[in-house]
mmCIF file of C-alpha atoms in Angstrom:
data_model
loop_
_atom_site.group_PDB
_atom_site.id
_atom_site.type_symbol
_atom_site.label_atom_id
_atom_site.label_comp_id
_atom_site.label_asym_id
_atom_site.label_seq_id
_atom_site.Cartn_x
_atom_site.Cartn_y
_atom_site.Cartn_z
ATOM 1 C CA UNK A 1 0.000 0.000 0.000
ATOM 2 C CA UNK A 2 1.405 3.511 -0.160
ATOM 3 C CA UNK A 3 1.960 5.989 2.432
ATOM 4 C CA UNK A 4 -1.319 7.218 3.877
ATOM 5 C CA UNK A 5 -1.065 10.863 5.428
ATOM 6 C CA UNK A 6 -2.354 10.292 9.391
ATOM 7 C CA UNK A 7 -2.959 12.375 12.582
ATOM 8 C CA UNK A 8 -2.619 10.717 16.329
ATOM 9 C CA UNK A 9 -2.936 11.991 19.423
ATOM 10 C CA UNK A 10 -0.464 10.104 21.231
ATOM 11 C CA UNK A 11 -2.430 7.466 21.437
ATOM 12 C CA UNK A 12 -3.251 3.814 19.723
ATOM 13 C CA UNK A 13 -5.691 5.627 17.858
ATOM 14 C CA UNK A 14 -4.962 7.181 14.486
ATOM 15 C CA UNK A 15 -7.207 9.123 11.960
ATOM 16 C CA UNK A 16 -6.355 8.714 8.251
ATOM 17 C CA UNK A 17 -7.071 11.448 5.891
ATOM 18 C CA UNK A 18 -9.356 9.713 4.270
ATOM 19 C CA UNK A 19 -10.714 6.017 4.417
ATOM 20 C CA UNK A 20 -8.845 2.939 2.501
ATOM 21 C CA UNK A 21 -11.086 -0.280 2.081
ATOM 22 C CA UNK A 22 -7.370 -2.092 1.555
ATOM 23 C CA UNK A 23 -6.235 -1.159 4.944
ATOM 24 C CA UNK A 24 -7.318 -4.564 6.757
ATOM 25 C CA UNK A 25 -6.896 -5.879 10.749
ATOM 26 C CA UNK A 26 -3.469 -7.416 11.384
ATOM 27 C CA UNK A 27 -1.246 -5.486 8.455
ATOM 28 C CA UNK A 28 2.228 -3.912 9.751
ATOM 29 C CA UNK A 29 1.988 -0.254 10.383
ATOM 30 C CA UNK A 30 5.012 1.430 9.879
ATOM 31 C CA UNK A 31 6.678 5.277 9.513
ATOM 32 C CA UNK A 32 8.269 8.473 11.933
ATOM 33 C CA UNK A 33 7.011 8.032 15.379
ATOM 34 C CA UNK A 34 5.845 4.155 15.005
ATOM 35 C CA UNK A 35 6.602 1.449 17.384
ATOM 36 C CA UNK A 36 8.540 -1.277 15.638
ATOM 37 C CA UNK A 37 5.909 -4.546 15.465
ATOM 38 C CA UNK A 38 2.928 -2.133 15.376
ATOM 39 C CA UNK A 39 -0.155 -3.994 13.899
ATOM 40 C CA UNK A 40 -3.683 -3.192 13.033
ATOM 41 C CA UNK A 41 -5.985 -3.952 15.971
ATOM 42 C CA UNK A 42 -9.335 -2.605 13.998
ATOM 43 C CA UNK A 43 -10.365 -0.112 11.234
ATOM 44 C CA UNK A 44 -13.363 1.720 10.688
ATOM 45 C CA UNK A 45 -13.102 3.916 7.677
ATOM 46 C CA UNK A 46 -10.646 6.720 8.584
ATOM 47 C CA UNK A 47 -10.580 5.128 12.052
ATOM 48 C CA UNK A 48 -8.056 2.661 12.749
ATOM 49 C CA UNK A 49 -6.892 1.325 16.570
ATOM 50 C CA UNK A 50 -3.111 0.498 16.412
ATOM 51 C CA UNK A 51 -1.842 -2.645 18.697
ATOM 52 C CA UNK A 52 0.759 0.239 20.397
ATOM 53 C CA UNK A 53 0.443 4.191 21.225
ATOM 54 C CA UNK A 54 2.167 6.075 17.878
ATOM 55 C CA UNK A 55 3.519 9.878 18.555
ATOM 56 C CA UNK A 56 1.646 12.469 18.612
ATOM 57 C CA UNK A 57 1.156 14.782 15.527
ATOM 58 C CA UNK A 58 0.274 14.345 11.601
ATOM 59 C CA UNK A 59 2.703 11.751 9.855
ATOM 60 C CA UNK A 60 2.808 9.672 7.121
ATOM 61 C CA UNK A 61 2.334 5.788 7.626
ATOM 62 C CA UNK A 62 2.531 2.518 5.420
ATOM 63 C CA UNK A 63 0.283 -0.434 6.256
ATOM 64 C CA UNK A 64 2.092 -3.693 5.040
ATOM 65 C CA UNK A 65 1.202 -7.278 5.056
ATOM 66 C CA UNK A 66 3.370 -9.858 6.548
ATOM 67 C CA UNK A 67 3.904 -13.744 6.989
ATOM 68 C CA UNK A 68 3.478 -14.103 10.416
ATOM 69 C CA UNK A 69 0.290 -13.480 12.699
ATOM 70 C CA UNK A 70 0.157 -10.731 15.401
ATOM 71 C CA UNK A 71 -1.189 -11.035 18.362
ATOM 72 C CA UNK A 72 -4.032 -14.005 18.265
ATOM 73 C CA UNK A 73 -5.798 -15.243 20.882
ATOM 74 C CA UNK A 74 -7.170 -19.185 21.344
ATOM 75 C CA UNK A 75 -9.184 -19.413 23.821
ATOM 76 C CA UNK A 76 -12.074 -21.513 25.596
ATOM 77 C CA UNK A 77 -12.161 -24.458 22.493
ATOM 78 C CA UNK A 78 -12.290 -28.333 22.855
ATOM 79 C CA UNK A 79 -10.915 -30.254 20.770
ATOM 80 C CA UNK A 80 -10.893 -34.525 20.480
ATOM 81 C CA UNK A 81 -8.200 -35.436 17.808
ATOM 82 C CA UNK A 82 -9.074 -39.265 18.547
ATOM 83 C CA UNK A 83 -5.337 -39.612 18.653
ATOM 84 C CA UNK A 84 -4.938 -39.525 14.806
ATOM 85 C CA UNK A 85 -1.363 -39.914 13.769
ATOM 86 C CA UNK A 86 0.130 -36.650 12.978
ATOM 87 C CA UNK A 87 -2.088 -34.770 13.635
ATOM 88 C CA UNK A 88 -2.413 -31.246 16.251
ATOM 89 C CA UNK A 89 -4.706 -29.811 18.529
ATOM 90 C CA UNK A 90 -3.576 -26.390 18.259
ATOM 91 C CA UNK A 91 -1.117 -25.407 15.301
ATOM 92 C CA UNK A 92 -0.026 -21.596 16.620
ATOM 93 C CA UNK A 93 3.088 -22.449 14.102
ATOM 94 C CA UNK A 94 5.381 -19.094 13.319
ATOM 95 C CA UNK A 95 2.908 -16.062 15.122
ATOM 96 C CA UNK A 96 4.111 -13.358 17.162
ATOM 97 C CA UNK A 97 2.476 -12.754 20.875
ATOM 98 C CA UNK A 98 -0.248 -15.097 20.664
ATOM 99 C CA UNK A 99 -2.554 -15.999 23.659
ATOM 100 C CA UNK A 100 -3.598 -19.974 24.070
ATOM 101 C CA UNK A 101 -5.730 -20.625 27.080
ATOM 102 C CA UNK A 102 -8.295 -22.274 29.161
ATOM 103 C CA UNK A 103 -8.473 -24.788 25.487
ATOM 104 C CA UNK A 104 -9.451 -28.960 26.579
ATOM 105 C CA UNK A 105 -7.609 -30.687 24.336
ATOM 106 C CA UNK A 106 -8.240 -34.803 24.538
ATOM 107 C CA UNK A 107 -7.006 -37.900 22.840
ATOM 108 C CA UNK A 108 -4.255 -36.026 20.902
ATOM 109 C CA UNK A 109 -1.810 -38.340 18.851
ATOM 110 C CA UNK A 110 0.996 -36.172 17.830
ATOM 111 C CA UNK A 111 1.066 -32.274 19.416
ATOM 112 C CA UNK A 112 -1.019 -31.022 21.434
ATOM 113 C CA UNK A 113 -0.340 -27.288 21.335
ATOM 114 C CA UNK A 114 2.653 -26.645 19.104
ATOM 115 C CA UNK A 115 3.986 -23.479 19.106
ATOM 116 C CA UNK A 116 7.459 -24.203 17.079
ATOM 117 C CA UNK A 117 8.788 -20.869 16.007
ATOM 118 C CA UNK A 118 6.513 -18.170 17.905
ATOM 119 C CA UNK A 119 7.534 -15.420 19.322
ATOM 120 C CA UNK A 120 6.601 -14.538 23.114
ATOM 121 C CA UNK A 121 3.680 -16.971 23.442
ATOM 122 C CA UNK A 122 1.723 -17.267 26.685
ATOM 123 C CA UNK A 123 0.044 -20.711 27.267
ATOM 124 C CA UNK A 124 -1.792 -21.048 30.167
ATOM 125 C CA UNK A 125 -4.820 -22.723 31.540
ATOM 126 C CA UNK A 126 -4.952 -25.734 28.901
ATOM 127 C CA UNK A 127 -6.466 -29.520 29.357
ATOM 128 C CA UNK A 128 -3.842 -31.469 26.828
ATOM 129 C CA UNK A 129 -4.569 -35.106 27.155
ATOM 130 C CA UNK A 130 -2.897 -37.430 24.920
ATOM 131 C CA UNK A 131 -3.162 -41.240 23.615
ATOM 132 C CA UNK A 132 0.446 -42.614 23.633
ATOM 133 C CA UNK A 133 0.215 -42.847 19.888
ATOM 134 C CA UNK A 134 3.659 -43.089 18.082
ATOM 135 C CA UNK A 135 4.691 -40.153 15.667
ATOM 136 C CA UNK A 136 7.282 -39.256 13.022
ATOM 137 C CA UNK A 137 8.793 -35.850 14.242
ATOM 138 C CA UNK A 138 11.698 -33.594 14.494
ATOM 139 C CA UNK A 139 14.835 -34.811 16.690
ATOM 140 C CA UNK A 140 14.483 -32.528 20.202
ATOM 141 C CA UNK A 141 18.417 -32.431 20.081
ATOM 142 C CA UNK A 142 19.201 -31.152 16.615
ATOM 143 C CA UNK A 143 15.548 -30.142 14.974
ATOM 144 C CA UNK A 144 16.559 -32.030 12.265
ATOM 145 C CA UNK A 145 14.284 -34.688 10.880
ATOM 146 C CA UNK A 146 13.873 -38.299 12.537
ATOM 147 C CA UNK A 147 12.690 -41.319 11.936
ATOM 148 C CA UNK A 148 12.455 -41.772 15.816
ATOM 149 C CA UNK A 149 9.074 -41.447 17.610
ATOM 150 C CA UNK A 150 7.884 -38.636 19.187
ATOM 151 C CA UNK A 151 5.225 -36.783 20.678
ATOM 152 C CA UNK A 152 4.875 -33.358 22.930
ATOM 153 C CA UNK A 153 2.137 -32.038 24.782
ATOM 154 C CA UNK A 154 2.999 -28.463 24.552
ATOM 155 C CA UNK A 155 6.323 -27.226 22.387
ATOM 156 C CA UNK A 156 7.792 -24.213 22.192
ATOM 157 C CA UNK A 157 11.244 -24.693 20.504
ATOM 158 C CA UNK A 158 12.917 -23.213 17.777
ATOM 159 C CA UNK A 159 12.648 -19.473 18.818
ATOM 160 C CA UNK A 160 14.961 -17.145 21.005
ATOM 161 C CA UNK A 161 12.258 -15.165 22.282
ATOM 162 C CA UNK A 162 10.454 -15.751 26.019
ATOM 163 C CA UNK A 163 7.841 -17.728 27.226
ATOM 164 C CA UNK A 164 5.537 -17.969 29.666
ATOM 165 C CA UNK A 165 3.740 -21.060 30.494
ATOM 166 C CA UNK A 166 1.500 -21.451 33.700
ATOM 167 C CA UNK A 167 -1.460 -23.595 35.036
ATOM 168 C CA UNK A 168 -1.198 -26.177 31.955
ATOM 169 C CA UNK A 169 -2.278 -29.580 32.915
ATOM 170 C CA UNK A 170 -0.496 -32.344 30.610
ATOM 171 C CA UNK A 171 -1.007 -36.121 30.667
ATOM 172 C CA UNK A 172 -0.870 -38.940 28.455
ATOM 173 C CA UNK A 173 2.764 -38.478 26.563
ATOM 174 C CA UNK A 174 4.662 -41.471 27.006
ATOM 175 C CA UNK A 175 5.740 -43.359 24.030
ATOM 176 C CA UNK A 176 8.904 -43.212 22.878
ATOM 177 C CA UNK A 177 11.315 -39.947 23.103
ATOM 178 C CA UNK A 178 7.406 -38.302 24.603
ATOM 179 C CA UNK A 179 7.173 -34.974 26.482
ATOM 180 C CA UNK A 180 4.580 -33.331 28.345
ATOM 181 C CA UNK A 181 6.350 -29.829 27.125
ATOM 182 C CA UNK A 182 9.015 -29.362 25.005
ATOM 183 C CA UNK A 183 11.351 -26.016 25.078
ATOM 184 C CA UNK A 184 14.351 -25.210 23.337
ATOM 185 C CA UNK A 185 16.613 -22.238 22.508
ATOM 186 C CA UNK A 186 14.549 -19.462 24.672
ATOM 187 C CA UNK A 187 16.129 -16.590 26.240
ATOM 188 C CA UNK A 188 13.964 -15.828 28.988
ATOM 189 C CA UNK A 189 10.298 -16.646 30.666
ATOM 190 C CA UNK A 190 8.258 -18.712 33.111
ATOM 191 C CA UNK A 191 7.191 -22.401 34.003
ATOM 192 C CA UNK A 192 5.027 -22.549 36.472
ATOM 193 C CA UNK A 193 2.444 -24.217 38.152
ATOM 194 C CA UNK A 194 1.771 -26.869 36.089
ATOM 195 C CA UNK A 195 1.088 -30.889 36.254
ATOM 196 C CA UNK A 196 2.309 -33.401 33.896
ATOM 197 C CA UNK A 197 0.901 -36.929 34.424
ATOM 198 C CA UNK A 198 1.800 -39.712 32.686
ATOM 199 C CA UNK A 199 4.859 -38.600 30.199
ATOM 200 C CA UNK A 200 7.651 -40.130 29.109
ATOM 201 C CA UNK A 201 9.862 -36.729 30.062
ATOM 202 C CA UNK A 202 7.535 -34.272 32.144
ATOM 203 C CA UNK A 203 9.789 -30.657 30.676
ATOM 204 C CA UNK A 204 12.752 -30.759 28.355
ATOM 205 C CA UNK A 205 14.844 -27.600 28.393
ATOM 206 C CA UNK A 206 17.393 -27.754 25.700
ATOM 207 C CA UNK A 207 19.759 -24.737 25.337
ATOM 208 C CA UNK A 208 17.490 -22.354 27.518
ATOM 209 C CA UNK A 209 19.022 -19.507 28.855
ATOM 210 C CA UNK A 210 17.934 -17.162 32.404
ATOM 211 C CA UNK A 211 13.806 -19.029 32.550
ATOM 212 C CA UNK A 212 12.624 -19.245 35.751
ATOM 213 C CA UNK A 213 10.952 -23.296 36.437
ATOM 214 C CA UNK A 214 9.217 -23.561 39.658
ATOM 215 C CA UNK A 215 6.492 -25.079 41.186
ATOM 216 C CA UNK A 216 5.598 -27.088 38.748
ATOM 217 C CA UNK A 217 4.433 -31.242 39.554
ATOM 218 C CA UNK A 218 4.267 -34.141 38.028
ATOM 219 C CA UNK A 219 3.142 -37.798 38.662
ATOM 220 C CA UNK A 220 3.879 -40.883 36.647
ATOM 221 C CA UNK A 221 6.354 -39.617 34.421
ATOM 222 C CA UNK A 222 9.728 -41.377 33.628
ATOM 223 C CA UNK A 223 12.175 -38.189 33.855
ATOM 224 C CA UNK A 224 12.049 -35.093 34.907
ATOM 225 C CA UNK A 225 12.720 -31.724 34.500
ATOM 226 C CA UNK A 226 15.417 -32.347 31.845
ATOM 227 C CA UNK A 227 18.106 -29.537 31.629
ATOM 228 C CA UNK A 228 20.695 -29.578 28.611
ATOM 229 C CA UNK A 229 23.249 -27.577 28.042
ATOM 230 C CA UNK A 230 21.391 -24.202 29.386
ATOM 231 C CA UNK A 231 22.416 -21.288 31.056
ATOM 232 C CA UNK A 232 21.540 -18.952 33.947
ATOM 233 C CA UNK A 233 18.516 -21.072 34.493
ATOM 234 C CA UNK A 234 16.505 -21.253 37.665
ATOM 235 C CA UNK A 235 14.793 -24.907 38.167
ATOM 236 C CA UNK A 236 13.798 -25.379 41.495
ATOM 237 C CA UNK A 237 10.798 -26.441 44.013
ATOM 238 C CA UNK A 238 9.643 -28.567 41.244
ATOM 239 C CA UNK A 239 8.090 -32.130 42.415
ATOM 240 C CA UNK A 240 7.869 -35.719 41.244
ATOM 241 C CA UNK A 241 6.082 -38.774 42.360
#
């Protein structure tokens, strides 16, 4: 799109100069006095509601599409996969700042909630219950392909950002190489609080660096709280039976 002449107040809320039917919810917004990863919350002919407060004053911005989604929220679903081979409860794959929680997610036979390559997620609050069913995946080590079997309640690897994961309840992950949750290569961000039950490995932390992992339970599970080659973290008060 070109440059579309603006006036804010300081605000999230900017007034075009006149209204564009191409300017759409979730496109970039970008020019002077923008916040880097500002996104389209709403529009209403000259009215649009930015996702962060732009500078005051009259400016010229650019709305641009882009390949990843801002900003979703999944929330309050249930889901029964019937433990299908390969296939996920909730596929949040590549977003930005998404919001999963309070989902029941039952009989899942591959993810449950797979978040591989998203930025800051928060996943809190979710039922993921799965079947012990046998899948074709990525190796946890090297995300490189493997012929080895695995399946992962909740993952959240392959992205430097943080994470925050609280009040999940996980069960049912214990065939071979299984996780309850899965994280790898994040740079900050909390586990807490939740309870893995029957899992093969309750967490895996692979190459984690300054996350705080506390208070968090589990019951049935093989190992526990699996730490490699991280940094800086904090894994404590968490308990096993």
């Amino acid at each position: 799109l070109p440059k579309q002449q603006a006036k804010a107040n300081g605000t999230p809320n900017l007034t075009l100069a006149k209204a564009n039917a191409a300017i759409q919810i979730g496109q970039l917004i970008s020019g002077t006095g923008v916040p880097p990863l500002t996104y389209v919350l709403s529009v209403a002919g000259a009215a649009v509601v930015a996702s962060q407060a732009v500078t005051a004053g009259s400016l010229d911005v650019t709305f641009t599409w882009h390949d990843r989604g801002q900003g979703i929220t999944v929330t309050d679903n249930s889901v029964s996969c019937l433990a299908a081979g390969q296939v996920i409860g909730i596929w949040a794959q590549y977003q930005d700042y998404p919001t999963i929680s309070n989902n029941s997610l039952r009989t899942m036979g591959h993810f449950g909630i797979s978040c591989f390559d998203v930025a800051d997620p928060i996943v809190s609050g979710n039922t993921v219950i799965g079947q012990n069913t046998p899948c074709i995946d990525v190796d946890l080590h090297s995300n490189t392909p493997s012929t080895n079997t695995c399946c992962i309640g909740i993952d959240l690897r392959a992205n430097t950002s943080a994470a925050v994961l609280i009040g999940n309840i996980v069960e049912g992950f214990r065939g071979p190489r299984a996780c309850g949750i899965a994280v790898a290569d994040r740079v900050g961000g909390v586990i807490s609080g939740n309870f893995l039950r029957h899992c093969q490995t309750d967490i895996y932390l692979s190459r984690c660096k300054s996350m705080s992992v506390t208070g968090n339970s589990s019951a049935n599970c093989c190992s526990h709280y699996t730490v490699e080659s991280s940094e800086r973290m904090i894994v404590q008060n968490n308990a096993n039976c």
